[in-house]
Coordinates of C-alpha atoms and ligand atoms in Angstrom, one line a residue:
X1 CA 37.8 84.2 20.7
X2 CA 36.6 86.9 22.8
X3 CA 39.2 90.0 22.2
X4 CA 39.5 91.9 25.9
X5 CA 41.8 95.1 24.8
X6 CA 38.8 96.6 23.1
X7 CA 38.9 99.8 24.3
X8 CA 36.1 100.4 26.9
X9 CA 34.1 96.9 28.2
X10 CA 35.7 93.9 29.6
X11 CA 32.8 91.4 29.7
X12 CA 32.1 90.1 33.2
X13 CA 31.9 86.6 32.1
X14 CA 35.3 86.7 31.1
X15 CA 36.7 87.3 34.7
X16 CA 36.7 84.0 35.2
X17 CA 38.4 83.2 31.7
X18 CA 41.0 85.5 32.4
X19 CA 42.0 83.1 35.6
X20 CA 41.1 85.6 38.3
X21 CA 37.7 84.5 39.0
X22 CA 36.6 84.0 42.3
X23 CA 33.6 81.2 43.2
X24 CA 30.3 82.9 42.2
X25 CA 29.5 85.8 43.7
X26 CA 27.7 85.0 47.3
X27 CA 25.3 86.9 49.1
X28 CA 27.3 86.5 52.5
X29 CA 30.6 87.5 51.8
X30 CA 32.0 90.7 51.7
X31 CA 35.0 91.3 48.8
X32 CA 37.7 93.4 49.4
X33 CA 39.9 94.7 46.1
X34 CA 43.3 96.4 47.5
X35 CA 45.5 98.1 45.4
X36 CA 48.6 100.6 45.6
X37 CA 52.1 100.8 45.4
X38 CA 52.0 102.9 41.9
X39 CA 55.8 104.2 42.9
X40 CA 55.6 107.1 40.4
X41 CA 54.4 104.9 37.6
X42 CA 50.9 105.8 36.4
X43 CA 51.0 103.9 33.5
X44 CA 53.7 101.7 32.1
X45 CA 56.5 103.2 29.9
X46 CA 56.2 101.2 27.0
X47 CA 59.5 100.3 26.9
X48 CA 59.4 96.6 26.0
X49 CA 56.4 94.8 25.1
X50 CA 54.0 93.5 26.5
X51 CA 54.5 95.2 30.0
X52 CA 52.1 95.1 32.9
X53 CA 50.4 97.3 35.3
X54 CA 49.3 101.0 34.9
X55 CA 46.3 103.0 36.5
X56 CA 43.9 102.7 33.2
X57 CA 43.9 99.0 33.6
X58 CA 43.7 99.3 37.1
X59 CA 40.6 101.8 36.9
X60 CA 39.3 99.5 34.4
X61 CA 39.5 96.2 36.7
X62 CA 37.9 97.9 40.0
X63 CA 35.2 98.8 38.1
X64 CA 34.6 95.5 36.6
X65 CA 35.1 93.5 40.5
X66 CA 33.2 96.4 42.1
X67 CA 30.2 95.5 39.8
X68 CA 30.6 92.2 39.9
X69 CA 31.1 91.9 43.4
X70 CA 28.5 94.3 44.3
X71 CA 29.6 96.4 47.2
X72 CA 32.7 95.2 47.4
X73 CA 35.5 96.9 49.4
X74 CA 38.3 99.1 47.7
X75 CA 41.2 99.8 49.6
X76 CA 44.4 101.5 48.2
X77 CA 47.5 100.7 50.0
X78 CA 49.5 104.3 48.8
X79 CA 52.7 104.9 47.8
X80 CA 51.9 106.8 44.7
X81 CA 54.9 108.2 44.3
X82 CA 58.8 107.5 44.2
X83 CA 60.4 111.3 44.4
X84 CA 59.8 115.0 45.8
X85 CA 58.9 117.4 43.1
X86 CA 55.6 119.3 41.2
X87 CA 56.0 116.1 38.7
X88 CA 55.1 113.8 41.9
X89 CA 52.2 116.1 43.1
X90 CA 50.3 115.9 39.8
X91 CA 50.8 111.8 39.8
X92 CA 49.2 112.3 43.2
X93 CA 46.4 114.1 42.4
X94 CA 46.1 112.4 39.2
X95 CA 45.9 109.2 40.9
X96 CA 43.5 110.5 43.4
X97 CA 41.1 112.0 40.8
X98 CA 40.2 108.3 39.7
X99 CA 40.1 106.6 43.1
X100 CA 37.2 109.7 43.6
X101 CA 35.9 109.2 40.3
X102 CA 35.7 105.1 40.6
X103 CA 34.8 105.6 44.7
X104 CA 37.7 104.2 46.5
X105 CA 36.3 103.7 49.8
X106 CA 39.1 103.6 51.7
X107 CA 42.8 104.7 51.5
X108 CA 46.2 105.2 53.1
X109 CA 48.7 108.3 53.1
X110 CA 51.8 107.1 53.6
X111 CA 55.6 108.4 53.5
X112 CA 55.6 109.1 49.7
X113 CA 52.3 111.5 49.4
X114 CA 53.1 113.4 53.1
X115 CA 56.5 114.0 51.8
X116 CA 55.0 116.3 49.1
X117 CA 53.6 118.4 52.0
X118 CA 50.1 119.6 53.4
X119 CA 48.9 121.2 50.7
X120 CA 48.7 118.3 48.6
X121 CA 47.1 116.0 51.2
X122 CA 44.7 118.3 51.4
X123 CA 44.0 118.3 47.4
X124 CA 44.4 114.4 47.1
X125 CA 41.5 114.6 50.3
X126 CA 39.5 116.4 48.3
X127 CA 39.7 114.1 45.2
X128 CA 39.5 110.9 46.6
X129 CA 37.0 111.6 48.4
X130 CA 37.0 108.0 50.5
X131 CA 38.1 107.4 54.1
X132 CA 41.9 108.3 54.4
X133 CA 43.9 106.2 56.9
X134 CA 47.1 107.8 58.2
X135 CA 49.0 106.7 61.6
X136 CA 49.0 110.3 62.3
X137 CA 45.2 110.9 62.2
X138 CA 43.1 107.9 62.3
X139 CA 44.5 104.5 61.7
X140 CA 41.2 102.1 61.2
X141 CA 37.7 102.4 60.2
X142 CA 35.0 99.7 60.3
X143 CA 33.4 99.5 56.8
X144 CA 30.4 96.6 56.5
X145 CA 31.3 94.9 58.9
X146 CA 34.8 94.8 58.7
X147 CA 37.7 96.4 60.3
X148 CA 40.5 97.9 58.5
X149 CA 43.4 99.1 59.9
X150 CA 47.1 100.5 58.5
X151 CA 50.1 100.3 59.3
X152 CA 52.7 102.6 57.9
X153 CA 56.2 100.9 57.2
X154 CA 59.1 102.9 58.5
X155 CA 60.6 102.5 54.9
X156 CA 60.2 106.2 52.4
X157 CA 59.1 104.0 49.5
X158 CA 56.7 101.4 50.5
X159 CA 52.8 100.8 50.5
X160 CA 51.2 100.4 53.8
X161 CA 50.2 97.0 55.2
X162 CA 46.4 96.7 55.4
X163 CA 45.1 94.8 58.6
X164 CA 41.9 93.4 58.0
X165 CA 40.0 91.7 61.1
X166 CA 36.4 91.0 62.5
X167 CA 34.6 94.5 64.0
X168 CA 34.5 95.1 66.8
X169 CA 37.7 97.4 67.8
X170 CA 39.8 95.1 68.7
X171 CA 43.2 94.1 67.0
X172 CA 42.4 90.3 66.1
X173 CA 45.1 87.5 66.3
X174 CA 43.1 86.2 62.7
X175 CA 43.9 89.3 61.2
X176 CA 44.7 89.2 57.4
X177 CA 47.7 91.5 56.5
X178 CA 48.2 92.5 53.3
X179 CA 52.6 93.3 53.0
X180 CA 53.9 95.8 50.8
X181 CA 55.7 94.7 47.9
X182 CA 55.9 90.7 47.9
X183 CA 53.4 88.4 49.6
X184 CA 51.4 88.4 52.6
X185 CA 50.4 86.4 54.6
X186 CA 47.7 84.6 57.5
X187 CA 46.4 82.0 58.8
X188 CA 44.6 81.2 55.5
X189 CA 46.6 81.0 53.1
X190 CA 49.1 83.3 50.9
X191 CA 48.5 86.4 49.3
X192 CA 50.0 88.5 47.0
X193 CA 49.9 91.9 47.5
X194 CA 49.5 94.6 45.0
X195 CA 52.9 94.9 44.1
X196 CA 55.5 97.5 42.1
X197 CA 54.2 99.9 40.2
X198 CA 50.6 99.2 40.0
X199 CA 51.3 95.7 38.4
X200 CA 48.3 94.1 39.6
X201 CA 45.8 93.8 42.3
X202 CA 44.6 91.6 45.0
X203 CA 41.1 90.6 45.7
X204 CA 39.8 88.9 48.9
X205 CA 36.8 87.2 50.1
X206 CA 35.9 87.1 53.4
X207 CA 33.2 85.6 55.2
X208 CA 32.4 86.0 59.0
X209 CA 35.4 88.4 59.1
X210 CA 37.3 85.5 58.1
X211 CA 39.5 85.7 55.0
X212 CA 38.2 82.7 52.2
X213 CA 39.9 83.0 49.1
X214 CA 42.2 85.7 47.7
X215 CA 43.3 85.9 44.2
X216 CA 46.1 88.4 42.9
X217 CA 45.2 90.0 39.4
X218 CA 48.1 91.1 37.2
X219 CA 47.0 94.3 35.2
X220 CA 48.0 92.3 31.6
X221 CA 48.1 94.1 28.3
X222 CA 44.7 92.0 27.8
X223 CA 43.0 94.4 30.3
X224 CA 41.2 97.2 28.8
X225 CA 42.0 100.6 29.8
X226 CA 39.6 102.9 31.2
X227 CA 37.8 106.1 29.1
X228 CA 37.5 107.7 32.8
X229 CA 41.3 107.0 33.8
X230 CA 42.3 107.6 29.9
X231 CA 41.3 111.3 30.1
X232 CA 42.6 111.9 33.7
X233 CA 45.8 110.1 32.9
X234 CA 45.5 112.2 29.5
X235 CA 44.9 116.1 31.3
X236 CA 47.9 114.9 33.6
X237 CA 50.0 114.7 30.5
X238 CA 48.7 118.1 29.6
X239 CA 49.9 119.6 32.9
X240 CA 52.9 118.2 32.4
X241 CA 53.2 119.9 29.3
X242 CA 51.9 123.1 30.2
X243 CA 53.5 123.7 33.6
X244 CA 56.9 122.8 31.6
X245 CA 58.3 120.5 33.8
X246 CA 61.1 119.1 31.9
X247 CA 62.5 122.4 31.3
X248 CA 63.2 122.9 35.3
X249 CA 64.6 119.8 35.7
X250 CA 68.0 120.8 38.1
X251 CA 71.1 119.9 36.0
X252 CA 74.3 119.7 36.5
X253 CA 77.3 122.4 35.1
X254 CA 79.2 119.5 34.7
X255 CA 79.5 117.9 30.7
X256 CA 80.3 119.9 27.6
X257 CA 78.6 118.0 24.7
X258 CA 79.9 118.2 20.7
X259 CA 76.1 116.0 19.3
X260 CA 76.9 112.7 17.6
X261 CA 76.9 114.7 14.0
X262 CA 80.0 116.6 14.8
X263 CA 82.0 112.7 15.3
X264 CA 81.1 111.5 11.8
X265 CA 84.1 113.0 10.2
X266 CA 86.6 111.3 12.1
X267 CA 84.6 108.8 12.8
X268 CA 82.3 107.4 9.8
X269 CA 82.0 104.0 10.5
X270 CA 80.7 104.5 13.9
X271 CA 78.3 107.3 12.7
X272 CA 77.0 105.0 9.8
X273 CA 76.1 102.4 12.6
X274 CA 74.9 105.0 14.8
X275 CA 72.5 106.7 12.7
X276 CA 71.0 103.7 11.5
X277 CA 70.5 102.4 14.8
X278 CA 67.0 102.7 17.1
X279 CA 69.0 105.1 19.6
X280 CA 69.0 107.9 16.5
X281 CA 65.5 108.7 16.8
X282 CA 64.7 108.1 20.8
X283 CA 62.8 111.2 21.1
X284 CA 61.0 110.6 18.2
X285 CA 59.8 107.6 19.8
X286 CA 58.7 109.3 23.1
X287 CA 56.8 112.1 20.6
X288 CA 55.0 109.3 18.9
X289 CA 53.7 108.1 22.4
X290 CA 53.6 112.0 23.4
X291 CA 55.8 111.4 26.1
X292 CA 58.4 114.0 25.1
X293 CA 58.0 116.7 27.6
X294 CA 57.9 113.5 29.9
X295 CA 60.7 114.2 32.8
X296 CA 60.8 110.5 33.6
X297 CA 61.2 109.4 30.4
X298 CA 63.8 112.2 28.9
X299 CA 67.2 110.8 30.6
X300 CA 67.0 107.9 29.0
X301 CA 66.3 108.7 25.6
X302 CA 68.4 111.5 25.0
X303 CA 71.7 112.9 25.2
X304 CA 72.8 114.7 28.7
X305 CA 69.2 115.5 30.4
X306 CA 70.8 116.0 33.4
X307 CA 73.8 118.6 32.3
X308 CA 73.1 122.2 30.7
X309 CA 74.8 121.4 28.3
X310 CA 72.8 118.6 27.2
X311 CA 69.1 117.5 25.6
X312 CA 66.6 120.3 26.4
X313 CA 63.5 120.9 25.5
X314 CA 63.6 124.1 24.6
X315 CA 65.7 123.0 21.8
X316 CA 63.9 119.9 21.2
X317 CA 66.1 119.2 17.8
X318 CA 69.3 119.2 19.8
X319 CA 70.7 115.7 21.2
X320 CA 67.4 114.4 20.1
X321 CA 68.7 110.9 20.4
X322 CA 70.8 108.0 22.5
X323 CA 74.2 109.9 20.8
X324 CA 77.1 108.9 20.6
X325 CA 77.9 111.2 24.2
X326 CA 74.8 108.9 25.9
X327 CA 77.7 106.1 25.7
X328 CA 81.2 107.6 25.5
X329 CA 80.3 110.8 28.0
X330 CA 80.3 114.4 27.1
X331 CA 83.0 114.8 24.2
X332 CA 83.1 118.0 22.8
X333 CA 86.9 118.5 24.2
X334 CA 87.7 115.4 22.6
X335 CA 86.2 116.4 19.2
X336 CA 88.1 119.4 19.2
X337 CA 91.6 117.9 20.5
X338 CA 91.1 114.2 20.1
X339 CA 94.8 113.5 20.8
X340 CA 94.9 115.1 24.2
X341 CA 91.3 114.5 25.5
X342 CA 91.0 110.8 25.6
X343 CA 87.8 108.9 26.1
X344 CA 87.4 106.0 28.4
X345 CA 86.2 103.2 27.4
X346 CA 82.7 101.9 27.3
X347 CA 81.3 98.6 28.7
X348 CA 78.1 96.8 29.4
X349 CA 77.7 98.3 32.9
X350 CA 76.7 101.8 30.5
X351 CA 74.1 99.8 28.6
X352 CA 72.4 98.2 31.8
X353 CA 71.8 102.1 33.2
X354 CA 69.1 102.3 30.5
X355 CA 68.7 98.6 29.5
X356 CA 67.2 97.9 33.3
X357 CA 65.2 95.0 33.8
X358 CA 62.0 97.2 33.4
X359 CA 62.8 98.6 30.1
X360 CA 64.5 95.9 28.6
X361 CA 64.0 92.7 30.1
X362 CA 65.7 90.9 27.3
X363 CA 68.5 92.6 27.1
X364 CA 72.2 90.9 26.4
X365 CA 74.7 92.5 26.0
X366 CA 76.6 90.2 23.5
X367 CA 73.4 89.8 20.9
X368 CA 72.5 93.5 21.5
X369 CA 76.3 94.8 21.2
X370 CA 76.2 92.9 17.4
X371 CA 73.4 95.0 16.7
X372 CA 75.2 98.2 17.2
X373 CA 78.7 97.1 17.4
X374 CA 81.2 100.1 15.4
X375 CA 84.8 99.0 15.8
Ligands
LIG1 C1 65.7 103.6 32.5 C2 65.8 104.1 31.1 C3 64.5 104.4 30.4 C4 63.5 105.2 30.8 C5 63.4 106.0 32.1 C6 62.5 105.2 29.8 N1 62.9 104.4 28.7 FE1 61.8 104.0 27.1 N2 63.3 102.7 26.4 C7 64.4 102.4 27.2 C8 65.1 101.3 26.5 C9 66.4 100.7 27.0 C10 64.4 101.0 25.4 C11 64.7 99.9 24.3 C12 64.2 98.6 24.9 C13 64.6 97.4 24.1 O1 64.4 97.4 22.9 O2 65.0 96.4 24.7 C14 63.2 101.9 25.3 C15 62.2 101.9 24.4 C16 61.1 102.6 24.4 C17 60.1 102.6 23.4 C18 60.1 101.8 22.1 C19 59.5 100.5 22.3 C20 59.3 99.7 21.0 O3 58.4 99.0 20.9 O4 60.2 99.9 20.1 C21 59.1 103.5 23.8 C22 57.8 103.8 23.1 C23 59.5 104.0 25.1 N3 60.7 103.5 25.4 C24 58.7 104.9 25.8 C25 59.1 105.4 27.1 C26 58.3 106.3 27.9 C27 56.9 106.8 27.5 C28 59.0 106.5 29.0 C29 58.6 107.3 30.2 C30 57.3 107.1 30.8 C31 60.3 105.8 28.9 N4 60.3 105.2 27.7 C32 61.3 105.9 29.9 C33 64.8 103.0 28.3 C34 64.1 103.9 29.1
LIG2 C1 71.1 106.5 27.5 C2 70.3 105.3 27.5 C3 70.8 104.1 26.7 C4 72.1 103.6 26.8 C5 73.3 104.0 27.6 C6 72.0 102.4 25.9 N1 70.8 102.3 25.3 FE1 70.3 101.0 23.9 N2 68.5 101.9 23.7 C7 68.0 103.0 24.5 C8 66.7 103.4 24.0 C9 65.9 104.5 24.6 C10 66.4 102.5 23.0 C11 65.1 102.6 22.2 C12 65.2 103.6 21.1 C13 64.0 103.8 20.3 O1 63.4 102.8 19.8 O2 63.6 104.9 20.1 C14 67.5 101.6 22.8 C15 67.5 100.6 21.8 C16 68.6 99.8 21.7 C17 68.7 98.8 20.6 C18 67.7 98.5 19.6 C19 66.7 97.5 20.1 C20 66.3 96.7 18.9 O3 66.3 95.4 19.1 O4 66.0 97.2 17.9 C21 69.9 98.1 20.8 C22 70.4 97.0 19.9 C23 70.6 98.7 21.9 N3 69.8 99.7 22.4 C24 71.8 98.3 22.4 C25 72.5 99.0 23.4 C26 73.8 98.6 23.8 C27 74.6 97.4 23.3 C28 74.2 99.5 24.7 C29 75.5 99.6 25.5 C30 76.7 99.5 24.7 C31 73.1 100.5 24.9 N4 72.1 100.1 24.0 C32 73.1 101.6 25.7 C33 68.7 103.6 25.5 C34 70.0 103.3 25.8
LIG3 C1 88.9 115.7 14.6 C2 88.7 114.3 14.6 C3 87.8 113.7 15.7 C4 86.6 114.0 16.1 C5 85.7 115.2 15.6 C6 86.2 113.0 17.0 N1 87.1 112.1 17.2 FE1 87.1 110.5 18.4 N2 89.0 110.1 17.9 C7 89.8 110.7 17.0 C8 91.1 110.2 17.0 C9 92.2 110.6 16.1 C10 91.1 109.1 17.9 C11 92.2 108.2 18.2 C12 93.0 108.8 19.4 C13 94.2 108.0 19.7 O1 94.2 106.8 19.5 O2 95.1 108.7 20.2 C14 89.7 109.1 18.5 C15 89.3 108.1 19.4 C16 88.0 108.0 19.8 C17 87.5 107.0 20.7 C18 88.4 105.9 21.3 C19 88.9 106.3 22.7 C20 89.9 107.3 22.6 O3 89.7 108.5 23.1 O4 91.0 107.1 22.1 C21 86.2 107.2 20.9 C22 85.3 106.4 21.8 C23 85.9 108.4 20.2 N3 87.0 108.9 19.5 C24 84.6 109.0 20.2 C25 84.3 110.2 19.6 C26 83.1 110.8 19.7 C27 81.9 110.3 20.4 C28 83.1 112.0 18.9 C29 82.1 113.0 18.7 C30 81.6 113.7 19.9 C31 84.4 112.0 18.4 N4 85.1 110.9 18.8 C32 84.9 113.1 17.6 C33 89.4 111.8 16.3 C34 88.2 112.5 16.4
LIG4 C1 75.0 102.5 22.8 C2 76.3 103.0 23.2 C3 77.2 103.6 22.2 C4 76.8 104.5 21.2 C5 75.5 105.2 21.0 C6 78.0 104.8 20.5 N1 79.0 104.0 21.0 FE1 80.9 104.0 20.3 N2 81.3 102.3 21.4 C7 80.5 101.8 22.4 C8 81.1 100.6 22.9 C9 80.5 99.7 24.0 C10 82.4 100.5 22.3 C11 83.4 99.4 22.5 C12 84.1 99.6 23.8 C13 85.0 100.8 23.8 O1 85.9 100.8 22.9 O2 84.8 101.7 24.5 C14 82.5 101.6 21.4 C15 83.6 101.8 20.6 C16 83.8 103.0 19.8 C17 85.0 103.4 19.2 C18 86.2 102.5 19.1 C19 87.1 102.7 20.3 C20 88.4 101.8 20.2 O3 89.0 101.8 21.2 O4 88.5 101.2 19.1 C21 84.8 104.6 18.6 C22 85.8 105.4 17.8 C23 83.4 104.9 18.9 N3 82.8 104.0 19.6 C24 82.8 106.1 18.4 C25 81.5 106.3 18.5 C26 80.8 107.4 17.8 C27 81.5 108.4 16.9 C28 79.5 107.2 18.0 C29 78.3 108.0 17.4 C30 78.3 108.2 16.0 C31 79.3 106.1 18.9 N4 80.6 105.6 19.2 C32 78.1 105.7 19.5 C33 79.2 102.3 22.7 C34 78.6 103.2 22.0

């Protein structure tokens, strides 16, 4: 069996073992490889296994087709991010350092990245380094032979639609268009288009202008990451880090938290549970994967992230954890005048705002619930 998550080399022979092959390479056609639609997630969380998608596995395939189909045609369909904020301008330019690096040749700025203002156009320019389509600017270019066009959905979080037709400049009827976010479609047949969060990629042949064959590619656990995309994705962890970004997260005054050790004396069944459980050590888990000064990853594995009075990580010891407080709400009043302050009660509806079906696809409440069930 030939193993493909070795770090570093996915052998081109195994394209077509993997079930994304495409007929041999021909001389003729042109290949096109269009990706996109990251939505703020460079690289999967990790949440639940296996998980695809991610911009090392991504890097990792383009390099592979572009070799394989020699000269082949990248496009990057945009939406990079899903939020305003410094943490969404360093995905960007993080995600643009590799489309440089790897020689995207063509790309589109849509709603997301011009949200984050000029000056970090202007840097993700810079990076990319390929031909950036944008309504607002220039909205086609011909590259070998081909003419590719955007169009820019009016939704905030949504890739562009790439229109692909014969040169010369004219908008042709036989145009391929590749949809945002769930299919697409012409004359020729279906297509898939990149998709969420970076969870695959779609790869065209065309031929005469015409559209062949396309194939999507899920980004699976079985694709290698990149070394190049590694150590970008790597030094954007570091900036994270460095410019402190989870400590200026805006929080709320709202929530006056007790921490799940100060419940055990009234409480020592449900503590004995609790600290037994996985939730007792969910920061802990985002250190071992160096995730901890992670913004998008804090909320959900600690206690109050987004009150003052809650995790932060200037006191990284502090709420460390799912607590008690992650599921019953702030308590400190409680703990000090349980009779008076009452707590409301908890049901399922809590769990599924952190067991979403990204993190935790399996999730039930009932089998789950047994696991950690203290009453
Ligand atoms: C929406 C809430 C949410 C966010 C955001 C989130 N997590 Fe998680 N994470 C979970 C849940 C829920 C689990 C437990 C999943 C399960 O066992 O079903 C989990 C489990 C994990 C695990 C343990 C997996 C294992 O094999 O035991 C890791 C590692 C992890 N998360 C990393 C991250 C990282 C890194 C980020 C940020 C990039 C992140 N998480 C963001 C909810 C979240
Ligand atoms: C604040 C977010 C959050 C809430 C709310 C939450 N969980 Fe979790 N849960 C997590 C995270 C994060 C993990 C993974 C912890 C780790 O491994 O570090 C997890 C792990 C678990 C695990 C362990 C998974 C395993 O199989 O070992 C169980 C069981 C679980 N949760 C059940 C529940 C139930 C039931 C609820 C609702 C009553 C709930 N959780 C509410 C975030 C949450
Ligand atoms: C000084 C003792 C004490 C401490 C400390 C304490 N509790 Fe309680 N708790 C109680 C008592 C007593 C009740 C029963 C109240 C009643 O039935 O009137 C209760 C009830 C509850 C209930 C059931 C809902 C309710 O309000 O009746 C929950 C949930 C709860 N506590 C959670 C917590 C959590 C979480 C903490 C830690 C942040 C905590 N408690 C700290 C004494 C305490
Ligand atoms: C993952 C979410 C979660 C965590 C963490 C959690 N609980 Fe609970 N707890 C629940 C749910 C759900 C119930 C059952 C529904 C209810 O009574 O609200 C419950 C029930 C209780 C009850 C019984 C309430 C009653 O009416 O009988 C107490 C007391 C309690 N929890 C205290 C705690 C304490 C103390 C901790 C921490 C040591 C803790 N819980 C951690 C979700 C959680």
């Amino acid at each position: 069996m030939i193993r493909l998550s070795k770090k570093g080399l996915l052998p081109l022979m195994c394209l077509s073992l993997l079930g994304f092959g495409m007929s041999k390479p021909s001389e003729e056609s042109t290949y096109v490889i269009v990706t996109g639609g990251a939505r703020g997630s460079l690289a999967p969380c990790g949440c639940t296994k296996p998980m695809t998608g991610g911009l090392k596995r991504m890097a990792n395939m383009v390099r592979e087709l572009k070799s394989r189909y020699n000269g082949a045609i990248w496009i990057d369909a945009g939406d990079i991010t899903n939020a305003p904020g410094r943490q969404s301008e360093l995905k960007v330019e993080t995600y643009a350092q590799v489309m440089g690096e790897l020689g995207v040749d063509v790309y589109a700025i849509t709603p997301s990245e011009r949200a984050l203002g000029e000056g970090i156009i202007l840097s993700m320019k810079s990076l990319a380094k390929g031909i950036p389509l944008d309504p607002t600017e220039r909205d086609s270019v011909s590259v070998k032979g081909l003419k590719i066009a955007v169009d820019i959905p009016g939704l905030p979080h949504s890739e562009a639609d790439i229109i692909i037709s014969r040169d010369p400049n004219h908008r042709d009827l036989n145009a391929t268009t590749i949809f945002p976010s769930g299919g697409a479609a012409q004359a020729n047949g279906t297509l898939v288009s990149p998709g969420e969060a970076l969870r695959g990629l779609v790869l065209l042949r065309f031929l005469g202008g015409e559209l062949k064959e396309s194939r999507a590619i899920p980004l699976e656990p079985r694709v290698a990451d990149d070394a190049q995309a590694t150590r970008a994705y790597n030094s954007y962890l570091n900036r994270l880090n460095a410019e402190r970004l989870a400590e200026k997260v805006l929080r709320t005054d709202k929530g006056r938290f007790a921490g799940s050790s100060s419940c055990t004396k009234c409480h020592p069944t449900a503590a004995k549970v609790h600290f037994k459980s996985a939730h007792s050590h969910a920061i802990e888990t985002l250190k071992s994967v160096k995730h901890d000064n992670d913004p998008d990853c804090i909320s959900c594995h600690s206690v109050g992230f987004e009150a003052k009075g809650g995790y932060s990580p200037l006191q990284p010891k502090k709420f460390a954890e799912v607590g008690c407080e992650s599921c019953h709400g702030a308590s400190a009043d409680h703990a000090a005048k349980p009779k008076q302050f009452k707590l409301q009660k908890v049901g399922e509806k809590k769990c599924l705002s952190c067991h979403t079906t990204r993190t935790s696809p399996a999730f039930n409440f009932v089998k789950n619930w047994t696991k950690i069930k203290h009453r």
